[in-house]
Amino acid sequence: MSDAGSESESSGSGSNDGSSGSTVQNAINNRGRLQREYREEMVKDMAVEQMKQKMHDIVNRLGKEVERKMDIAVDDLFTEVKQFNLKNYELKQLFNEKSTSHEGHRKSAKTDGKLPDKVFMPRNSLLTDLFEVKHIKTIYHIFIVILIILFLNTVVHDFVDTGSINLGFRPIIAGFGKFHIALMLWCCMQTSTFLLYPCFRMWALFRKNFTAGSPMKKLWDWSAVVLFVSYQCGFIAAAIKALLWFDLPPASSVAYLMEMTRFLMKAHAFIRSNVPRALVSGKKHADSKPTSPDTYQGLPSFSKYAYFLFAPTLVYRDEYPRTKQIRWRVVARHALEVIGVVFYISFILERFLAPLFEKFGHAKISSGSFVLSLFGSIMPGSLSFLCAFYSLLHAWMNGAAELLRFADRMFYRDWWNESTFAGYIRSWNVVVHDWLYTYVYKDCVEHVFRNCRPLATVAVFTVSSVFHELILAFTFRFFYPVMFVQFEFLGLMLMFVTKRLGKNVGNVLLWLVLSIGNGLHLSLYNMEYYARRNCPDIGDSIVDYMVPVSWSCNGISHNPNWTITAPWSFP
């Protein structure tokens, strides 16, 4: 009985051990399965989160892309609406004899009696809007065809007569020689103008350390004025000295000197616009009135100054109206137009102007030959004048504005419709006129001559004449003040002569004066240029530089045998 009981107990314990072992194993298996399921759920959750993040990124990118395209679409819509308004409503104003006011781009006169300020706003150049009219676009195409036919006619004539083709590229090759040196000098001028900004900031910062009205503060301010004027004079002297040292050719010289003048005007505009802001910095000015739109804002950052140095304007503002994007096709088209005009002006100089004057200095020229040369240069001079206007003030300025997304592109107005010389001066080059108005005329009226506008007008003409003559004098290496006389004396005289003329008579007279003036200008400068090249024994003294050689070395001889016969006279 005892053995049977022990066997039953042992069998019972074995069965219990087996069941407990299977339970443990099942628990381990369940735990492993749960861990695997947990890991799988974790992986799924991570995958879901990654998918959510990716979808979120995709939605954000799509949203930004849709927003960008919507902005472009809205801009295009506004452009189309503007073009529609131009074709249907504004077209009457473009061809209306009573043109809009020349001062429409400025604010109305201030209540304190001061002159209005320049206002920037998004707008196209006038020719850009006119070219949207198919009739004006066709005239543009006709003008291009005329230029091509004139070019082909000359090429065919040369080939038939001489068996060779002269494309007239020699003025480009000779005129733009040493252009890399001019570019190096331009970089030096640009660096010098950049360094003006930290100097201005240092002056504005240190003047705060002086008490108001103290002698040291006045000394600090006047020292800054003297240093800035000295910098401007030294800038001009160094730039001209470098030009003469490297002996730059005419085309490189005129581009270099025009950039020198632009840097001077930009530097003056920046300092003149921001000095009032530095003077009122740290003071209470709640009851005072600002003298310019940016007077009571903080001093500008360097990025604003750098943008101003490259922007196609000479009047400083902290902010300018900007476009949304750069239209590279527009940039490429304007670049091609500039290159084409440069080649065409070279062709005109080589084929039409050089043959008229290249013999000056070899032998005496009769007065009849001089008169023929003068009238022979009127048409090429007028054509060069129009081509230079289109290249510089339309194609070049609009290309630069497109690259910088500068939205205010009123670089000129309808000067061709003007009937007075004063209107022509205001409309011909709006960029330079705005600088002269803002920093010369306005300051002279408000601070120097105390509301004496005629003297302020004389000051504007004098500044313009001096810098025009400076550029020409050092471009050709002789002083022949034709440009100065035309601007300073004839310009002021024409302002009064054409003031009371009728619309049609005034416009005809203006075009006649421009055509004859351009012909006379080209004739006299070409005569002097070739006389100095052809005449021997020309000294290097200042007197030789100032006295015209074309008057003394094989100059113009009077022809006493001129006779005038009436067409109806009989033998």
PDB file of C-alpha atoms in Angstrom, residues 154-325:
ATOM      1  CA  THR A 154      26.912 100.970 -97.020  1.00  0.00           C
ATOM      2  CA  VAL A 155      28.318  97.433 -96.897  1.00  0.00           C
ATOM      3  CA  VAL A 156      27.210  96.655-100.478  1.00  0.00           C
ATOM      4  CA  HIS A 157      28.547 100.003-101.715  1.00  0.00           C
ATOM      5  CA  ASP A 158      31.976  99.264-100.191  1.00  0.00           C
ATOM      6  CA  PHE A 159      32.061  95.756-101.571  1.00  0.00           C
ATOM      7  CA  VAL A 160      31.199  96.873-105.121  1.00  0.00           C
ATOM      8  CA  ASP A 161      33.643  99.828-105.131  1.00  0.00           C
ATOM      9  CA  THR A 162      36.623  98.431-103.227  1.00  0.00           C
ATOM     10  CA  GLY A 163      36.030  94.692-103.037  1.00  0.00           C
ATOM     11  CA  SER A 164      36.222  94.793 -99.229  1.00  0.00           C
ATOM     12  CA  ILE A 165      33.723  95.239 -96.419  1.00  0.00           C
ATOM     13  CA  ASN A 166      34.207  97.771 -93.648  1.00  0.00           C
ATOM     14  CA  LEU A 167      31.780  97.127 -90.817  1.00  0.00           C
ATOM     15  CA  GLY A 168      32.924 100.167 -88.845  1.00  0.00           C
ATOM     16  CA  PHE A 169      34.156  98.309 -85.775  1.00  0.00           C
ATOM     17  CA  ARG A 170      37.452 100.180 -85.493  1.00  0.00           C
ATOM     18  CA  PRO A 171      36.039 102.837 -83.127  1.00  0.00           C
ATOM     19  CA  ILE A 172      34.953 100.061 -80.751  1.00  0.00           C
ATOM     20  CA  ILE A 173      38.316  98.316 -80.845  1.00  0.00           C
ATOM     21  CA  ALA A 174      40.262 101.549 -80.439  1.00  0.00           C
ATOM     22  CA  GLY A 175      37.822 103.326 -78.135  1.00  0.00           C
ATOM     23  CA  PHE A 176      37.352 100.519 -75.605  1.00  0.00           C
ATOM     24  CA  GLY A 177      41.047  99.664 -75.356  1.00  0.00           C
ATOM     25  CA  LYS A 178      42.451  99.081 -71.853  1.00  0.00           C
ATOM     26  CA  PHE A 179      38.957  98.373 -70.655  1.00  0.00           C
ATOM     27  CA  HIS A 180      40.310  95.948 -68.045  1.00  0.00           C
ATOM     28  CA  ILE A 181      42.315  98.805 -66.520  1.00  0.00           C
ATOM     29  CA  ALA A 182      39.192 100.986 -66.467  1.00  0.00           C
ATOM     30  CA  LEU A 183      37.361  98.145 -64.713  1.00  0.00           C
ATOM     31  CA  MET A 184      40.159  97.876 -62.126  1.00  0.00           C
ATOM     32  CA  LEU A 185      39.967 101.629 -61.476  1.00  0.00           C
ATOM     33  CA  TRP A 186      36.195 101.350 -61.186  1.00  0.00           C
ATOM     34  CA  CYS A 187      36.622  98.724 -58.452  1.00  0.00           C
ATOM     35  CA  CYS A 188      38.916 101.119 -56.581  1.00  0.00           C
ATOM     36  CA  MET A 189      36.316 103.900 -56.810  1.00  0.00           C
ATOM     37  CA  GLN A 190      33.603 101.500 -55.666  1.00  0.00           C
ATOM     38  CA  THR A 191      35.678 100.423 -52.651  1.00  0.00           C
ATOM     39  CA  SER A 192      36.362 104.045 -51.748  1.00  0.00           C
ATOM     40  CA  THR A 193      32.647 104.813 -51.856  1.00  0.00           C
ATOM     41  CA  PHE A 194      31.882 101.780 -49.676  1.00  0.00           C
ATOM     42  CA  LEU A 195      34.358 103.055 -47.050  1.00  0.00           C
ATOM     43  CA  LEU A 196      32.368 106.271 -46.778  1.00  0.00           C
ATOM     44  CA  TYR A 197      29.651 104.425 -44.851  1.00  0.00           C
ATOM     45  CA  PRO A 198      31.700 103.405 -41.753  1.00  0.00           C
ATOM     46  CA  CYS A 199      33.186 106.912 -41.627  1.00  0.00           C
ATOM     47  CA  PHE A 200      29.703 108.402 -41.564  1.00  0.00           C
ATOM     48  CA  ARG A 201      28.571 105.972 -38.863  1.00  0.00           C
ATOM     49  CA  MET A 202      31.633 106.797 -36.762  1.00  0.00           C
ATOM     50  CA  TRP A 203      30.892 110.534 -37.015  1.00  0.00           C
ATOM     51  CA  ALA A 204      27.232 109.999 -36.055  1.00  0.00           C
ATOM     52  CA  LEU A 205      28.202 107.742 -33.134  1.00  0.00           C
ATOM     53  CA  PHE A 206      30.917 109.908 -31.578  1.00  0.00           C
ATOM     54  CA  ARG A 207      28.964 113.168 -31.828  1.00  0.00           C
ATOM     55  CA  LYS A 208      26.497 111.741 -29.293  1.00  0.00           C
ATOM     56  CA  ASN A 209      29.235 111.862 -26.652  1.00  0.00           C
ATOM     57  CA  PHE A 210      29.342 115.665 -26.760  1.00  0.00           C
ATOM     58  CA  THR A 211      26.880 117.880 -24.959  1.00  0.00           C
ATOM     59  CA  ALA A 212      24.435 119.837 -27.091  1.00  0.00           C
ATOM     60  CA  GLY A 213      25.793 123.196 -28.227  1.00  0.00           C
ATOM     61  CA  SER A 214      29.296 122.573 -26.919  1.00  0.00           C
ATOM     62  CA  PRO A 215      32.280 123.963 -28.882  1.00  0.00           C
ATOM     63  CA  MET A 216      33.724 120.456 -29.202  1.00  0.00           C
ATOM     64  CA  LYS A 217      30.542 119.212 -30.864  1.00  0.00           C
ATOM     65  CA  LYS A 218      30.593 122.088 -33.354  1.00  0.00           C
ATOM     66  CA  LEU A 219      34.274 121.435 -34.020  1.00  0.00           C
ATOM     67  CA  TRP A 220      33.542 117.739 -34.593  1.00  0.00           C
ATOM     68  CA  ASP A 221      30.745 118.547 -37.037  1.00  0.00           C
ATOM     69  CA  TRP A 222      32.686 121.152 -38.992  1.00  0.00           C
ATOM     70  CA  SER A 223      35.700 118.857 -39.142  1.00  0.00           C
ATOM     71  CA  ALA A 224      33.464 116.186 -40.685  1.00  0.00           C
ATOM     72  CA  VAL A 225      32.214 118.700 -43.275  1.00  0.00           C
ATOM     73  CA  VAL A 226      35.781 119.685 -44.209  1.00  0.00           C
ATOM     74  CA  LEU A 227      36.857 116.053 -44.411  1.00  0.00           C
ATOM     75  CA  PHE A 228      33.913 115.134 -46.661  1.00  0.00           C
ATOM     76  CA  VAL A 229      34.571 118.044 -49.036  1.00  0.00           C
ATOM     77  CA  SER A 230      38.267 117.095 -49.055  1.00  0.00           C
ATOM     78  CA  TYR A 231      37.298 113.498 -49.801  1.00  0.00           C
ATOM     79  CA  GLN A 232      35.174 114.603 -52.758  1.00  0.00           C
ATOM     80  CA  CYS A 233      37.952 116.799 -54.169  1.00  0.00           C
ATOM     81  CA  GLY A 234      40.552 114.094 -53.585  1.00  0.00           C
ATOM     82  CA  PHE A 235      38.275 111.532 -55.211  1.00  0.00           C
ATOM     83  CA  ILE A 236      38.054 113.653 -58.375  1.00  0.00           C
ATOM     84  CA  ALA A 237      41.783 114.394 -58.419  1.00  0.00           C
ATOM     85  CA  ALA A 238      42.789 110.755 -57.879  1.00  0.00           C
ATOM     86  CA  ALA A 239      40.348 109.456 -60.500  1.00  0.00           C
ATOM     87  CA  ILE A 240      41.553 111.939 -63.144  1.00  0.00           C
ATOM     88  CA  LYS A 241      45.195 111.324 -62.267  1.00  0.00           C
ATOM     89  CA  ALA A 242      44.701 107.571 -62.731  1.00  0.00           C
ATOM     90  CA  LEU A 243      42.928 108.203 -66.049  1.00  0.00           C
ATOM     91  CA  LEU A 244      45.857 110.251 -67.359  1.00  0.00           C
ATOM     92  CA  TRP A 245      48.460 107.882 -65.919  1.00  0.00           C
ATOM     93  CA  PHE A 246      47.054 104.847 -67.717  1.00  0.00           C
ATOM     94  CA  ASP A 247      46.111 106.911 -70.808  1.00  0.00           C
ATOM     95  CA  LEU A 248      42.698 105.337 -71.306  1.00  0.00           C
ATOM     96  CA  PRO A 249      41.165 105.552 -74.820  1.00  0.00           C
ATOM     97  CA  PRO A 250      38.104 107.785 -75.412  1.00  0.00           C
ATOM     98  CA  ALA A 251      35.284 105.246 -74.947  1.00  0.00           C
ATOM     99  CA  SER A 252      36.846 103.731 -71.827  1.00  0.00           C
ATOM    100  CA  SER A 253      37.576 107.241 -70.554  1.00  0.00           C
ATOM    101  CA  VAL A 254      34.026 108.531 -70.968  1.00  0.00           C
ATOM    102  CA  ALA A 255      32.557 105.432 -69.268  1.00  0.00           C
ATOM    103  CA  TYR A 256      35.082 105.733 -66.429  1.00  0.00           C
ATOM    104  CA  LEU A 257      34.456 109.466 -65.917  1.00  0.00           C
ATOM    105  CA  MET A 258      30.691 108.999 -66.011  1.00  0.00           C
ATOM    106  CA  GLU A 259      31.028 106.384 -63.275  1.00  0.00           C
ATOM    107  CA  MET A 260      33.248 108.782 -61.302  1.00  0.00           C
ATOM    108  CA  THR A 261      30.498 111.407 -61.528  1.00  0.00           C
ATOM    109  CA  ARG A 262      27.864 108.862 -60.526  1.00  0.00           C
ATOM    110  CA  PHE A 263      29.833 107.883 -57.415  1.00  0.00           C
ATOM    111  CA  LEU A 264      30.212 111.554 -56.459  1.00  0.00           C
ATOM    112  CA  MET A 265      26.482 112.157 -56.853  1.00  0.00           C
ATOM    113  CA  LYS A 266      25.608 108.998 -54.915  1.00  0.00           C
ATOM    114  CA  ALA A 267      27.962 109.905 -52.055  1.00  0.00           C
ATOM    115  CA  HIS A 268      26.563 113.435 -51.829  1.00  0.00           C
ATOM    116  CA  ALA A 269      22.986 112.153 -51.924  1.00  0.00           C
ATOM    117  CA  PHE A 270      23.599 109.651 -49.108  1.00  0.00           C
ATOM    118  CA  ILE A 271      25.365 112.130 -46.838  1.00  0.00           C
ATOM    119  CA  ARG A 272      22.926 114.963 -47.545  1.00  0.00           C
ATOM    120  CA  SER A 273      19.903 112.729 -46.899  1.00  0.00           C
ATOM    121  CA  ASN A 274      21.204 111.167 -43.662  1.00  0.00           C
ATOM    122  CA  VAL A 275      22.973 114.044 -41.915  1.00  0.00           C
ATOM    123  CA  PRO A 276      19.619 115.500 -40.700  1.00  0.00           C
ATOM    124  CA  ARG A 277      18.766 112.089 -39.242  1.00  0.00           C
ATOM    125  CA  ALA A 278      22.064 111.990 -37.359  1.00  0.00           C
ATOM    126  CA  LEU A 279      21.584 115.551 -36.097  1.00  0.00           C
ATOM    127  CA  VAL A 280      18.183 114.785 -34.557  1.00  0.00           C
ATOM    128  CA  SER A 281      19.285 111.386 -33.220  1.00  0.00           C
ATOM    129  CA  GLY A 282      18.619 111.139 -29.493  1.00  0.00           C
ATOM    130  CA  LYS A 283      16.589 114.363 -29.381  1.00  0.00           C
ATOM    131  CA  LYS A 284      12.904 114.856 -28.811  1.00  0.00           C
ATOM    132  CA  HIS A 285      11.352 115.954 -32.046  1.00  0.00           C
ATOM    133  CA  ALA A 286       7.680 115.284 -31.606  1.00  0.00           C
ATOM    134  CA  ASP A 287       6.686 118.850 -32.416  1.00  0.00           C
ATOM    135  CA  SER A 288       9.163 119.396 -35.254  1.00  0.00           C
ATOM    136  CA  LYS A 289       8.522 118.703 -38.891  1.00  0.00           C
ATOM    137  CA  PRO A 290      10.736 116.365 -40.954  1.00  0.00           C
ATOM    138  CA  THR A 291      12.694 117.791 -43.846  1.00  0.00           C
ATOM    139  CA  SER A 292      12.645 114.560 -45.856  1.00  0.00           C
ATOM    140  CA  PRO A 293      10.613 111.316 -45.830  1.00  0.00           C
ATOM    141  CA  ASP A 294      13.319 109.394 -43.892  1.00  0.00           C
ATOM    142  CA  THR A 295      14.481 112.131 -41.493  1.00  0.00           C
ATOM    143  CA  TYR A 296      13.323 110.657 -38.194  1.00  0.00           C
ATOM    144  CA  GLN A 297      14.026 107.018 -38.886  1.00  0.00           C
ATOM    145  CA  GLY A 298      17.165 105.355 -37.574  1.00  0.00           C
ATOM    146  CA  LEU A 299      20.390 105.518 -39.535  1.00  0.00           C
ATOM    147  CA  PRO A 300      20.325 103.131 -42.488  1.00  0.00           C
ATOM    148  CA  SER A 301      22.099  99.786 -42.508  1.00  0.00           C
ATOM    149  CA  PHE A 302      24.983  99.031 -44.823  1.00  0.00           C
ATOM    150  CA  SER A 303      22.775  96.804 -46.976  1.00  0.00           C
ATOM    151  CA  LYS A 304      20.514  99.777 -47.763  1.00  0.00           C
ATOM    152  CA  TYR A 305      23.538 101.904 -48.616  1.00  0.00           C
ATOM    153  CA  ALA A 306      24.971  99.175 -50.866  1.00  0.00           C
ATOM    154  CA  TYR A 307      21.646  98.756 -52.681  1.00  0.00           C
ATOM    155  CA  PHE A 308      21.463 102.504 -53.244  1.00  0.00           C
ATOM    156  CA  LEU A 309      24.949 102.533 -54.799  1.00  0.00           C
ATOM    157  CA  PHE A 310      23.790 100.097 -57.491  1.00  0.00           C
ATOM    158  CA  ALA A 311      20.144 101.169 -57.860  1.00  0.00           C
ATOM    159  CA  PRO A 312      19.258 103.169 -61.012  1.00  0.00           C
ATOM    160  CA  THR A 313      18.492 106.339 -59.076  1.00  0.00           C
ATOM    161  CA  LEU A 314      20.519 109.196 -57.606  1.00  0.00           C
ATOM    162  CA  VAL A 315      18.053 110.204 -54.867  1.00  0.00           C
ATOM    163  CA  TYR A 316      18.515 108.314 -51.599  1.00  0.00           C
ATOM    164  CA  ARG A 317      15.696 106.538 -49.786  1.00  0.00           C
ATOM    165  CA  ASP A 318      15.796 103.724 -47.239  1.00  0.00           C
ATOM    166  CA  GLU A 319      13.250 101.757 -49.224  1.00  0.00           C
ATOM    167  CA  TYR A 320      12.255 101.720 -52.870  1.00  0.00           C
ATOM    168  CA  PRO A 321       9.312  99.992 -54.568  1.00  0.00           C
ATOM    169  CA  ARG A 322      10.434  96.542 -55.685  1.00  0.00           C
ATOM    170  CA  THR A 323       9.158  93.943 -58.128  1.00  0.00           C
ATOM    171  CA  LYS A 324       8.538  90.328 -57.141  1.00  0.00           C
ATOM    172  CA  GLN A 325      10.984  88.626 -59.479  1.00  0.00           C
TER     173      GLN A 325
END
